[in-house]
Amino acid sequence: MNFEYLRYLSESSDKKEILEELMTAYGKDVWNYAFSMTKQWDQADDITQEVFIKVYRNLCTFRSESSVKTWILTITRNMTLDFRRAAFYRKVTLMEFIPTKGEQPSTEQIVIDKLATSDMWKLVLTLPAKYREVLLLFAHYQLSMKEMAHILGVSEGTVKSRLFHARNKISKLKETFEP
């Protein structure tokens, strides 16, 4: 979906129709990106909802400085970072680290383990957020270095460096877990 198409839709259609189309086109991408950063189902759901509310409110302000996908993923990243800074997030996340008697995994952890069918995805989820998100943007969303730099708010050199380090960390983790 490109800017001209979005402009055409906003001039000729109801904003709700545009939002529905954007949600259909990018809803999974937004949720997956939010989940990869938070590792929490409910938080990814909340962030996804907030992202599309913001998209709806700012539909007319979209500029063609990037693709619609890059714009929406940037909003997703910023919303996730804001969510992680919130006191509620810190409180809930810290509570998860308090061990319970018997050390049984949470239902959420069991679901995550089942969904993370590939060993590689499990390894990616263990990386720090800055490496995890650059791998996700590169491998899953197939964004260019320029688009990733725009979303992350860093230079292309920083993106290349993070991608290099993320690949090295994954290689080392693979060596550690292989028999």
Short mmCIF file of N, CA and C in Angstrom, two decimals, residues 6 9-23 52-61:
data_model
loop_
_atom_site.label_atom_id
_atom_site.label_comp_id
_atom_site.label_asym_id
_atom_site.label_seq_id
_atom_site.Cartn_x
_atom_site.Cartn_y
_atom_site.Cartn_z
N LEU A 6 -3.22 5.66 -0.32
CA LEU A 6 -3.77 6.10 0.96
C LEU A 6 -4.42 7.48 0.83
N LEU A 9 -7.68 7.04 -0.98
CA LEU A 9 -8.69 6.49 -0.09
C LEU A 9 -9.22 7.54 0.89
N SER A 10 -8.33 8.33 1.45
CA SER A 10 -8.76 9.31 2.45
C SER A 10 -9.61 10.41 1.83
N GLU A 11 -9.39 10.70 0.53
CA GLU A 11 -10.19 11.73 -0.13
C GLU A 11 -11.54 11.20 -0.59
N SER A 12 -11.59 9.88 -0.87
CA SER A 12 -12.80 9.34 -1.48
C SER A 12 -13.57 8.38 -0.59
N SER A 13 -13.04 8.06 0.56
CA SER A 13 -13.67 7.03 1.39
C SER A 13 -13.85 7.47 2.82
N ASP A 14 -14.54 6.65 3.53
CA ASP A 14 -14.74 6.81 4.95
C ASP A 14 -13.45 6.37 5.67
N LYS A 15 -13.04 7.11 6.69
CA LYS A 15 -11.82 6.76 7.43
C LYS A 15 -11.91 5.36 8.04
N LYS A 16 -13.12 4.93 8.39
CA LYS A 16 -13.28 3.60 8.97
C LYS A 16 -12.94 2.52 7.96
N GLU A 17 -13.29 2.74 6.70
CA GLU A 17 -12.95 1.77 5.65
C GLU A 17 -11.43 1.68 5.48
N ILE A 18 -10.79 2.85 5.51
CA ILE A 18 -9.33 2.88 5.38
C ILE A 18 -8.69 2.12 6.54
N LEU A 19 -9.19 2.39 7.74
CA LEU A 19 -8.65 1.72 8.92
C LEU A 19 -8.82 0.22 8.81
N GLU A 20 -9.99 -0.24 8.39
CA GLU A 20 -10.21 -1.67 8.23
C GLU A 20 -9.23 -2.28 7.24
N GLU A 21 -8.99 -1.57 6.14
CA GLU A 21 -8.05 -2.06 5.14
C GLU A 21 -6.62 -2.12 5.70
N LEU A 22 -6.24 -1.09 6.44
CA LEU A 22 -4.91 -1.08 7.06
C LEU A 22 -4.77 -2.18 8.11
N MET A 23 -5.83 -2.39 8.88
CA MET A 23 -5.79 -3.44 9.90
C MET A 23 -5.68 -4.82 9.25
N PHE A 52 -3.54 1.13 16.17
CA PHE A 52 -4.54 1.43 15.16
C PHE A 52 -5.45 2.60 15.55
N ILE A 53 -5.60 2.84 16.83
CA ILE A 53 -6.32 4.06 17.25
C ILE A 53 -5.50 5.28 16.82
N LYS A 54 -4.20 5.21 17.05
CA LYS A 54 -3.33 6.33 16.67
C LYS A 54 -3.29 6.49 15.15
N VAL A 55 -3.23 5.38 14.42
CA VAL A 55 -3.25 5.45 12.96
C VAL A 55 -4.53 6.13 12.50
N TYR A 56 -5.65 5.74 13.08
CA TYR A 56 -6.95 6.32 12.71
C TYR A 56 -6.95 7.83 12.95
N ARG A 57 -6.46 8.23 14.11
CA ARG A 57 -6.46 9.66 14.45
C ARG A 57 -5.51 10.47 13.57
N ASN A 58 -4.43 9.83 13.11
CA ASN A 58 -3.40 10.55 12.35
C ASN A 58 -3.38 10.21 10.88
N LEU A 59 -4.42 9.60 10.38
CA LEU A 59 -4.48 9.18 9.00
C LEU A 59 -4.22 10.32 8.02
N CYS A 60 -4.78 11.44 8.28
CA CYS A 60 -4.65 12.59 7.37
C CYS A 60 -3.29 13.26 7.47
N THR A 61 -2.52 12.96 8.49
CA THR A 61 -1.22 13.59 8.67
C THR A 61 -0.08 12.77 8.10
#
